[in-house]
Amino acid sequence: MTHSAHHPLPFISEPTATDSAISVRGLTKRFGEFTAVSGIDFDVARGEIFGFLGPNGSGKTTTMRMLTGTIAPQSGSIRILGEDVVASPEKVKRRIGYMSQKFSLFEDLTVDENLRFYAGVYDLPADEFVKQRAYVLEMAGLVGREKELTANLSVGWKQRLALGAATIHEPELLFLDEPTSGVDPVARRHFWDLLYDLAGQGVTLFVTTHYMEEATQCGRLAFMYAGRIIAEGSPREIREQHLLDIGDRDDSGRLRTASIEDVFVRLVTREREEAGR
Amino acid sequence: MMAAMLSRVSAIAAKEFAHIRRDPRTLIAVLIVPIMQLMLFSYAISFDVKAVPTVVLDQDGTSASRAYLQTYRSSDFFAIKGSINDLASVDEAFRNHLAQVAVVVPPGFGRSLAKGEKAQVFVIVDGTEPNAAQLGQAYTVALNQLYDNKVLVKWADRQGFDTTQLGRIEPRIRTWYNPERKSADFLIPGLMVVIIMIVTVQQTAVTLVRERDLGTEEQMMVSPLRLPELMFAKLLPWTLLAFVDMVVIALVGLYYFHVPLRGSVMFLSVSAGFFVFASLGLGLIISAIAPSMESANIIAIMVAFLPAFLLSGFAFPLESIPPVLQGVSYLFPARYMIVISRGVFLKGAGFNELWPQLALLGGYSLLVIALASVLYGRRAAR
């Protein structure tokens, strides 16, 4: 059995939909004349932390909205947890979670009321809610503050509460849209620890960000630019491969050590030059 | 399936009530302000005209003319501000706001009466004050009937200061259903409609835009929650509050202002249900198209507040507004409901008389809810 894992059957050219958390082929979205997403392909394996990077307006938020079934693509296929999201976006909704950079919490409700609300939206049974509520309060460090208004929490607490609310129904796949923007570095580090815990429990994480040092925390990355994916791989693969690509060597001909950010800046610059030509 | 739907809908409704509980301003705006408006409108903007300022011109100068004018002096409806010496002074009296009505007894009044003929009296009304004018006119007729049938009143209803507009009509006005012309009777059934319209449209318009600003709308789109569930659940608390409002206003009207309720409460409630539905639909449409909270508020005022007052028949009879605006008035649900409300309260009318209004209201609410769903669907696809 282990043998076959190393030698995939020859007629399977691409990873099949069922064994990956996300499988996207030829995904395209146009808004009028503007093509926001232009025929992209990628796969995310189960249990993976997948970083989705790109400057503002590159199409990453549009892609995420298509993946969550919020908007429909013009063409292409999306399989999430084995289900065809384009054909029936409702099927998978109970199994995915979403956390936005706005945190989506009701500031005039208490911690408890926010959790109760999202539990109700996901139709969580009462006993399940008791269990999950205890877990989330523990995780977010909000034990004893259940009755506090969300508005009174600092950004770091809100962020963790939002994560708790987004995972109250124990999703298999969690989408995070720039979850750490506006959060101080300490809280951001703490937040990533929580994400690793989730990944450790087998939850697949799809994270968009424009913090480059955050990107290195991900198992695998995709760079999006002008509606296309211009690089994909593990942070290390991307660094090595694209530094070679760009020919970034020092005087003695050795590859220069570069950060992910360097690679990203160079790739985008190159794309812009090509587009200008 | 049903259980899951119920769970989602009640989660949202519970949250909406929590919002309302947490922000007493909303509750005050929805429950206390209508009562204040009711009091304010019923007293301050009372359409009861008493003591209409009046000048008299006695060109006859007989004991008969003096006796006739004495009836005006002793009436509560008129406040005699003085006597004038010629017709030209009428203009002056109107222009200076000294009077809104002028009673002119022409020469020969006493002689005609003595001969048993109909005597003539001119009553000139300042048409720039329509309510006062209308009621001044009505009071004069009533007064003359009391005084003597032999007095023929000639009317001059003055629009602005155009002295050529002398009418030669003999109005015999009788006000049915509200013989004392007590304005509370007329006002409260209408005011109920206006207040409900303002509360529901404004609150629904804002409540969904707020959700969008917070990013919670996006969050809900990702959840198993469906759009119709969200819309229904968001409207539920406001529907309830609108009904509470309606009952409170009706009770205040019945027991405090002694407005009669002659028709069927059941019919009124069913109609009100349709009306609330239509108003909420309007609010939903606004929240689908408004880019921000501010604009939602402004559009809500434009759509709910102004037409409810001006184009519903609440303040002015719809027949008296320009034809174009009469046409526009069909676009807002208040006009149908005001006819129903007044019909049920004052005339004791029911389904047999009011079914066309009810049908229009029903059709209207279906149309509005359908349009709101389409607009929402389109927004969501973006």
XYZ file of C-alpha atoms in Angstrom:
659
model
C 0.000 0.000 0.000
C 2.700 2.449 0.939
C 4.399 1.528 -2.281
C 1.558 2.765 -4.443
C 1.638 6.112 -2.677
C 5.083 6.731 -4.102
C 4.090 5.611 -7.548
C 0.780 7.092 -8.513
C -1.151 5.143 -11.096
C -0.162 6.381 -14.536
C -3.658 7.350 -15.706
C -4.086 9.824 -12.878
C -2.422 12.890 -14.297
C -3.598 15.292 -11.605
C -4.588 14.833 -7.996
C -8.210 13.697 -7.931
C -10.805 15.940 -6.422
C -11.749 13.647 -3.579
C -8.398 13.507 -1.893
C -7.765 17.227 -1.957
C -9.546 19.885 0.074
C -9.656 22.318 -2.830
C -9.266 21.562 -6.510
C -9.623 24.398 -9.001
C -9.394 24.168 -12.788
C -9.632 26.951 -15.350
C -11.390 29.286 -12.921
C -12.408 32.575 -14.533
C -14.389 35.557 -13.284
C -15.102 38.698 -15.257
C -16.811 41.845 -14.075
C -17.962 43.466 -17.289
C -14.829 44.119 -19.322
C -12.492 43.489 -16.420
C -11.150 39.974 -15.931
C -10.558 39.609 -12.203
C -9.535 35.957 -12.296
C -8.165 34.478 -15.489
C -8.236 30.689 -15.821
C -6.354 29.665 -12.708
C -5.606 26.087 -11.581
C -4.457 24.922 -8.163
C -4.936 22.251 -5.539
C -4.840 22.334 -1.787
C -4.278 19.072 0.051
C -6.226 18.200 3.179
C -4.606 19.396 6.372
C -2.433 21.872 4.523
C -1.885 25.540 5.389
C -2.130 27.165 1.999
C -1.074 30.810 1.639
C -2.719 32.842 -1.077
C -0.722 35.961 -1.786
C -1.010 38.922 -4.052
C -1.264 42.695 -4.083
C -4.613 44.410 -3.683
C -6.741 43.950 -6.785
C -4.835 40.851 -7.915
C -7.985 38.723 -7.701
C -7.371 36.837 -4.479
C -10.508 38.012 -2.695
C -12.594 37.289 -5.804
C -11.099 33.798 -5.935
C -11.904 33.217 -2.293
C -15.483 34.384 -2.759
C -15.896 31.893 -5.595
C -14.436 29.118 -3.472
C -16.865 29.815 -0.632
C -19.791 29.816 -3.053
C -20.630 33.464 -2.444
C -20.285 34.361 -6.123
C -20.422 32.161 -9.198
C -17.574 31.966 -11.724
C -17.992 32.526 -15.477
C -16.214 29.295 -16.243
C -14.017 26.644 -14.669
C -14.578 24.069 -11.985
C -14.241 24.174 -8.228
C -14.314 21.120 -6.028
C -14.323 21.737 -2.294
C -14.048 18.662 -0.044
C -15.121 16.572 -3.019
C -18.255 18.607 -3.781
C -18.860 20.611 -6.935
C -19.293 24.130 -5.584
C -20.234 25.690 -8.924
C -23.159 23.323 -9.378
C -24.377 23.240 -5.776
C -22.739 25.786 -3.494
C -25.081 24.897 -0.607
C -23.815 21.351 -0.200
C -20.496 22.193 1.329
C -21.426 25.252 3.381
C -21.911 23.320 6.601
C -18.380 21.918 6.260
C -16.445 25.115 5.576
C -15.728 28.157 7.697
C -14.829 31.715 6.848
C -13.145 34.470 8.768
C -12.795 37.911 7.252
C -10.474 40.755 8.122
C -13.540 42.612 9.411
C -13.980 39.794 11.975
C -17.759 39.838 11.383
C -18.628 40.139 15.046
C -21.541 42.100 16.406
C -19.974 44.709 18.649
C -23.182 45.391 20.557
C -23.593 41.748 21.469
C -21.732 39.925 24.206
C -19.066 37.295 23.587
C -21.623 34.640 24.418
C -24.337 36.102 22.194
C -21.971 36.197 19.229
C -21.068 32.548 19.693
C -24.682 31.578 20.226
C -25.655 33.404 17.036
C -23.143 31.607 14.831
C -23.982 28.293 16.506
C -27.630 28.923 15.581
C -26.762 29.815 12.012
C -24.948 26.475 11.705
C -27.738 24.659 13.541
C -25.428 23.274 16.196
C -27.172 20.862 18.612
C -27.331 22.127 22.195
C -24.827 19.634 23.634
C -22.448 20.327 20.782
C -22.704 24.047 21.475
C -21.856 23.606 25.149
C -18.743 21.676 24.162
C -17.649 24.041 21.418
C -18.374 27.141 23.444
C -16.116 25.891 26.245
C -13.416 25.086 23.702
C -13.616 28.471 21.982
C -13.611 30.444 25.233
C -10.567 28.491 26.353
C -8.820 28.921 23.020
C -9.509 32.656 22.812
C -8.642 33.196 26.473
C -12.087 34.615 27.135
C -13.143 32.351 30.015
C -14.998 34.548 32.535
C -15.605 37.287 29.991
C -18.594 35.658 28.314
C -20.946 38.459 29.312
C -18.660 41.222 28.106
C -19.670 43.309 25.107
C -17.565 42.521 22.072
C -16.999 46.230 21.507
C -14.984 46.351 24.744
C -12.500 43.680 23.662
C -9.136 44.708 22.245
C -8.283 43.795 18.657
C -6.352 40.655 19.574
C -9.258 39.235 21.613
C -11.729 40.124 18.901
C -9.575 38.357 16.370
C -9.464 35.188 18.441
C -13.182 35.395 19.147
C -13.804 35.765 15.409
C -11.721 32.653 14.810
C -13.755 30.859 17.454
C -17.029 31.996 15.894
C -15.855 30.949 12.442
C -14.917 27.480 13.706
C -17.789 26.883 16.137
C -19.251 24.302 13.754
C -15.895 22.510 13.417
C -15.334 23.072 9.704
C -13.012 20.767 7.783
C -11.763 23.690 5.734
C -11.320 27.244 6.947
C -10.932 30.287 4.701
C -9.172 33.246 6.256
C -9.231 36.554 4.395
C -6.322 38.683 5.644
C -7.133 37.662 9.206
C -4.242 39.508 10.815
C -4.442 42.944 9.238
C -4.451 45.632 11.878
C -3.298 43.284 14.626
C -0.089 43.888 16.581
C 2.858 41.469 16.073
C 2.446 39.720 19.427
C -1.228 39.011 18.827
C -0.372 37.977 15.282
C 2.163 35.428 16.530
C -0.371 34.122 19.048
C -2.963 33.888 16.276
C -0.662 31.824 14.081
C -0.092 29.441 16.986
C -3.857 28.915 17.035
C -3.861 28.298 13.289
C -1.138 25.657 13.715
C -3.265 23.995 16.387
C -6.189 23.856 13.981
C -3.986 22.453 11.224
C -2.711 19.913 13.726
C -6.297 18.775 14.235
C -6.531 18.146 10.503
C -8.306 21.356 9.476
C -7.259 22.647 6.070
C -6.461 26.368 6.092
C -6.651 28.681 3.117
C -5.167 32.039 4.115
C -4.865 35.210 2.084
C -2.373 37.727 3.330
C -0.045 40.427 2.219
C 2.288 40.086 5.158
C 5.241 38.337 3.608
C 6.685 37.008 6.812
C 3.330 35.365 7.389
C 3.623 33.647 4.043
C 6.662 31.723 5.230
C 4.476 30.134 7.939
C 2.404 28.422 5.277
C 3.076 24.926 3.983
C 2.472 25.975 0.433
C 1.976 29.276 -1.377
C 0.429 30.644 -4.511
C 1.245 34.140 -5.784
C -1.520 35.835 -7.603
C -0.996 38.790 -9.881
C -3.402 40.419 -12.363
C -5.830 37.511 -12.147
C -3.248 34.770 -12.697
C -1.122 32.578 -10.458
C 2.462 33.504 -11.229
C 4.209 31.206 -8.755
C 3.287 28.203 -6.651
C 5.052 25.870 -4.256
C 6.446 25.661 -0.741
C 8.117 28.856 0.490
C 11.489 27.196 0.025
C 10.731 25.914 -3.480
C 9.519 29.328 -4.533
C 12.589 31.046 -3.151
C 14.980 28.714 -4.864
C 13.174 28.252 -8.141
C 12.414 31.870 -8.767
C 15.741 33.173 -7.681
C 17.208 30.911 -10.362
C 14.588 32.155 -12.760
C 15.474 35.701 -12.160
C 19.133 34.850 -12.185
C 19.743 36.421 -8.843
C 23.278 35.315 -8.090
C 26.081 37.053 -6.308
C 29.451 37.802 -7.876
C 30.781 34.327 -7.223
C 27.819 32.825 -9.055
C 26.058 31.519 -5.953
C 22.363 31.984 -5.321
C 21.836 34.988 -3.118
C 19.688 34.369 -0.034
C 16.495 36.196 -0.531
C 13.301 36.513 1.423
C 9.894 35.586 0.043
C 9.260 39.299 -0.184
C 12.271 39.759 -2.476
C 10.989 37.039 -4.760
C 7.552 38.499 -4.772
C 8.743 41.999 -5.597
C 10.924 40.679 -8.398
C 8.173 38.528 -9.869
C 5.709 41.390 -9.852
C 8.258 43.756 -11.360
C 9.006 41.265 -14.106
C 5.284 40.806 -14.806
C 4.811 44.529 -15.033
C 7.719 44.902 -17.432
C 6.369 42.125 -19.641
C 2.934 43.666 -19.628
C 4.449 47.010 -20.582
C 6.336 45.586 -23.530
C -34.148 20.446 7.015
C -37.004 22.343 8.646
C -35.338 22.201 12.037
C -32.112 23.605 10.618
C -34.025 26.411 8.917
C -35.869 27.196 12.121
C -32.599 27.276 14.022
C -31.097 29.741 11.536
C -34.126 31.999 11.446
C -34.477 32.090 15.216
C -30.747 32.718 15.660
C -31.075 35.857 13.561
C -34.342 36.978 15.110
C -32.858 36.496 18.599
C -29.827 38.510 17.584
C -32.040 41.296 16.219
C -33.899 41.494 19.499
C -30.559 41.571 21.319
C -29.522 44.553 19.133
C -32.731 46.332 20.004
C -32.369 45.544 23.705
C -28.786 46.731 23.678
C -29.610 50.023 22.024
C -32.537 51.649 23.834
C -32.434 54.473 21.288
C -33.905 52.120 18.720
C -36.640 51.092 21.086
C -37.369 54.713 21.922
C -37.377 55.595 18.240
C -39.790 52.819 17.495
C -42.104 52.828 20.508
C -41.912 56.187 22.267
C -41.451 58.554 19.337
C -44.656 57.425 17.607
C -46.628 58.220 20.752
C -44.955 61.623 20.923
C -45.720 62.202 17.280
C -49.281 61.195 17.900
C -49.639 63.748 20.705
C -47.785 66.399 18.745
C -49.833 66.014 15.622
C -53.102 65.664 17.416
C -52.609 68.831 19.411
C -50.139 71.138 17.743
C -50.952 70.451 14.138
C -54.586 70.169 14.894
C -56.737 70.794 11.893
C -59.529 71.941 14.183
C -60.137 75.498 13.269
C -61.787 77.480 15.958
C -61.873 81.223 16.325
C -61.166 81.925 12.679
C -60.103 85.578 12.568
C -62.898 87.423 10.820
C -63.744 90.969 9.806
C -67.232 92.188 9.076
C -68.497 94.836 6.660
C -72.007 96.022 7.287
C -73.180 97.947 4.229
C -76.807 97.667 5.218
C -76.647 99.148 8.678
C -80.094 97.960 9.769
C -81.057 96.184 12.960
C -81.473 92.993 10.912
C -77.895 93.145 9.611
C -76.562 93.869 13.073
C -78.497 90.924 14.492
C -77.164 88.705 11.750
C -73.558 89.699 12.389
C -74.136 89.211 16.113
C -74.444 85.454 15.477
C -70.843 85.515 14.259
C -69.724 87.430 17.303
C -71.344 84.976 19.655
C -70.005 81.919 17.821
C -66.867 80.100 18.991
C -65.947 79.414 15.413
C -65.289 83.035 14.534
C -63.262 85.687 16.257
C -64.408 89.080 15.047
C -61.338 91.216 14.688
C -63.187 94.343 13.720
C -65.478 96.109 11.316
C -64.306 97.509 8.036
C -65.761 100.249 5.886
C -65.316 99.096 2.292
C -64.485 96.040 0.182
C -60.957 97.230 -0.510
C -60.182 96.866 3.177
C -60.776 93.117 2.899
C -57.617 92.840 0.886
C -55.722 94.756 3.491
C -57.103 92.665 6.324
C -56.099 89.435 4.572
C -52.685 90.728 3.621
C -51.945 91.803 7.175
C -53.154 88.438 8.462
C -55.718 90.319 10.481
C -58.432 88.036 9.164
C -58.989 84.933 7.061
C -62.690 85.424 6.561
C -64.667 88.554 5.734
C -68.445 88.663 6.071
C -70.095 91.307 3.933
C -73.706 92.268 4.389
C -74.723 94.254 1.284
C -77.229 97.112 1.257
C -80.842 95.952 1.138
C -80.306 92.950 3.412
C -82.812 94.127 6.004
C -85.336 95.140 3.326
C -85.213 91.757 1.611
C -85.712 89.943 4.870
C -88.610 92.163 5.758
C -90.241 91.360 2.400
C -89.734 87.683 3.026
C -87.253 87.365 0.176
C -83.914 85.645 0.255
C -81.314 88.106 1.391
C -77.774 88.015 0.148
C -74.593 87.844 2.174
C -71.041 87.675 0.855
C -68.471 85.595 2.648
C -64.942 86.061 1.426
C -62.378 83.468 2.442
C -58.598 83.758 2.227
C -57.706 80.798 0.015
C -54.029 80.899 0.962
C -54.977 79.184 4.204
C -56.784 76.189 2.744
C -57.694 74.458 5.961
C -58.945 77.546 7.676
C -60.706 78.575 4.505
C -62.444 75.276 4.082
C -63.575 75.147 7.648
C -64.477 78.830 7.789
C -66.687 78.169 4.837
C -68.287 75.173 6.493
C -68.923 77.031 9.722
C -70.552 79.901 7.865
C -72.944 77.565 6.175
C -73.815 75.913 9.448
C -74.260 79.254 11.091
C -76.522 80.536 8.359
C -78.679 77.492 8.535
C -79.067 78.046 12.210
C -79.787 81.701 11.755
C -82.297 81.695 8.987
C -82.854 79.821 5.810
C -83.636 83.027 4.107
C -80.072 84.152 3.933
C -78.381 83.461 0.648
C -74.653 83.328 0.982
C -72.468 84.258 -1.914
C -68.960 82.986 -1.772
C -65.720 84.487 -2.705
C -62.888 82.140 -2.124
C -59.768 84.161 -2.529
C -56.754 82.482 -3.948
C -53.961 84.846 -3.053
C -55.136 88.376 -3.520
C -56.872 88.098 -6.844
C -60.042 90.079 -6.326
C -61.529 88.979 -9.641
C -62.068 85.468 -8.358
C -65.532 85.967 -7.023
C -67.420 82.715 -7.041
C -71.158 82.554 -7.309
C -71.817 79.310 -5.608
C -74.036 78.295 -2.802
C -72.245 75.517 -0.998
C -74.214 73.266 1.213
C -71.503 71.335 2.951
C -72.211 68.623 5.387
C -69.513 66.558 6.932
C -70.476 62.972 7.329
C -68.968 60.443 9.707
C -67.233 63.182 11.604
C -69.918 65.824 11.994
C -68.030 67.854 14.548
C -65.046 67.805 12.237
C -63.010 66.725 15.196
C -59.621 66.435 13.597
C -58.426 63.663 15.908
C -60.992 61.370 14.312
C -59.619 62.169 10.945
C -55.973 62.343 11.973
C -55.374 59.296 14.095
C -56.405 56.566 11.634
C -54.158 58.295 9.091
C -51.363 58.986 11.505
C -51.242 55.344 12.460
C -50.446 54.517 8.850
C -47.856 57.257 8.495
C -46.016 56.251 11.657
C -45.921 52.565 10.755
C -44.577 53.445 7.337
C -41.794 55.589 8.749
C -40.775 53.102 11.436
C -40.711 50.029 9.222
C -39.102 51.469 6.107
C -36.412 53.323 7.999
C -35.490 50.438 10.274
C -35.356 47.772 7.563
C -33.442 50.042 5.223
C -30.758 50.569 7.825
C -30.612 47.153 9.448
C -29.365 45.319 6.358
C -26.949 48.028 5.256
C -25.391 47.886 8.700
C -24.906 44.162 8.322
C -23.097 44.794 5.060
C -20.825 47.445 6.587
C -19.912 45.114 9.433
C -18.958 42.338 7.028
C -21.437 40.049 8.729
C -23.488 39.831 5.542
C -20.501 38.269 3.777
C -20.060 35.953 6.739
C -23.667 34.831 6.506
C -23.401 34.289 2.758
C -20.707 31.710 3.455
C -22.877 29.981 6.039
C -25.765 27.634 5.210
C -28.095 30.575 5.756
C -30.159 31.393 2.679
C -31.171 34.828 1.520
C -34.929 34.400 2.022
C -34.260 33.121 5.561
C -32.073 36.108 6.307
C -34.624 38.545 4.929
C -37.521 36.903 6.722
C -35.685 36.708 10.037
C -34.513 40.300 9.830
C -38.025 41.530 9.125
C -39.654 39.515 11.889
C -38.791 41.764 14.858
C -39.740 44.909 12.955
C -43.035 43.407 11.910
C -43.792 42.660 15.542
C -42.776 46.123 16.644
C -44.837 47.691 13.894
C -47.873 45.795 15.141
C -47.181 46.839 18.720
C -47.004 50.429 17.479
C -50.249 50.068 15.651
C -52.049 48.632 18.658
C -50.678 51.312 20.974
C -51.665 54.125 18.599
C -55.101 52.617 18.146
C -55.587 52.308 21.910
C -54.464 55.872 22.530
C -56.775 56.986 19.746
C -59.738 55.029 21.070
C -59.431 55.733 24.760
C -57.689 59.066 24.899
C -58.937 60.863 21.823
C -62.209 58.937 21.686
C -61.833 58.088 18.041
C -64.598 55.676 17.073
C -63.735 52.213 15.773
C -66.808 51.258 13.828
C -65.511 48.508 11.548
C -63.942 45.089 11.957
C -60.689 44.868 13.880
C -59.962 41.656 12.008
C -60.180 43.307 8.623
C -58.014 46.171 9.836
C -55.372 43.748 11.142
C -55.232 41.749 7.933
C -54.888 44.914 5.877
C -52.252 46.202 8.271
C -50.360 42.942 7.803
C -50.218 43.506 4.060
C -49.277 47.107 4.587
C -46.424 46.304 6.966
C -45.215 43.693 4.488
C -45.232 46.262 1.679
C -43.392 48.837 3.785
C -40.766 46.315 4.828
C -40.320 45.388 1.181
C -39.651 49.035 0.393
C -37.068 49.084 3.167
C -35.413 45.988 1.717
C -35.225 47.583 -1.708
C -33.555 50.613 -0.192
C -31.020 48.488 1.650
C -30.266 46.600 -1.562
C -29.459 49.749 -3.507
C -28.073 52.099 -0.854
C -24.276 52.249 -0.805
C -24.045 53.377 2.840
C -25.963 53.849 6.078
C -26.256 57.580 5.445
C -27.729 57.183 2.013
C -30.050 54.449 3.267
C -31.338 56.879 5.866
C -31.824 59.651 3.347
C -33.548 57.445 0.806
C -35.770 56.076 3.562
C -36.858 59.594 4.448
C -37.517 60.360 0.786
C -39.481 57.182 0.267
C -41.241 56.816 3.595
C -41.508 60.115 5.330
C -42.400 62.596 2.619
C -44.818 60.499 0.561
C -46.461 59.183 3.710
C -47.263 62.728 4.716
C -47.870 64.415 1.425
C -48.980 61.756 -1.031
C -51.121 59.521 1.104
C -54.186 61.644 1.679
C -53.085 62.056 5.286
C -52.617 65.814 5.264
C -54.253 66.854 2.002
C -57.036 65.181 0.103
C -55.427 63.398 -2.849
C -57.957 65.033 -5.169
C -56.504 68.411 -4.341
C -52.928 67.663 -5.374
C -51.674 68.008 -8.977
C -52.514 65.066 -11.283
C -48.842 64.132 -11.730
C -48.402 63.789 -7.991
C -51.660 61.902 -7.767
C -50.084 59.409 -10.156
C -46.921 59.263 -8.066
C -48.985 58.601 -4.951
C -49.936 55.161 -6.313
C -46.276 54.149 -5.931
C -46.451 54.302 -2.149
C -48.490 51.921 -0.027
C -49.685 54.508 2.484
C -52.450 55.830 0.235
C -54.206 52.455 0.105
C -53.868 51.857 3.816
C -55.138 55.287 4.797
C -58.342 54.694 2.879
C -58.723 51.346 4.635
C -57.857 52.708 8.055
C -60.238 55.653 7.859
C -62.890 53.490 6.293
C -62.740 50.936 9.099
C -62.400 53.428 11.945
C -64.880 56.061 10.858
C -67.280 54.494 8.391
C -67.437 50.974 9.720
C -66.478 49.775 6.261
C -65.224 46.250 5.703
C -64.281 43.831 2.976
C -67.292 44.621 0.784
C -66.388 48.275 0.490
C -62.629 48.134 0.795
C -61.612 45.020 -1.106
C -60.146 47.004 -4.016
C -57.733 48.752 -1.633
C -56.875 45.465 0.021
C -56.261 43.819 -3.353
C -54.035 46.702 -4.443
C -52.115 46.523 -1.198
C -51.686 42.760 -1.517
C -50.485 43.046 -5.109
C -48.222 45.886 -4.147
C -46.557 43.975 -1.308
C -45.967 40.910 -3.500
C -44.422 43.091 -6.188
C -42.174 44.908 -3.753
C -40.948 41.746 -2.038
C -40.263 40.149 -5.438
C -38.339 43.216 -6.576
C -36.355 43.253 -3.334
C -35.398 39.587 -3.795
C -34.277 40.205 -7.375
C -32.185 43.200 -6.340
C -30.632 41.196 -3.519
C -29.885 38.284 -5.783
C -28.168 40.632 -8.201
C -26.150 42.263 -5.431
C -25.061 38.910 -4.081
C -23.821 37.823 -7.510
C -21.382 40.689 -7.618
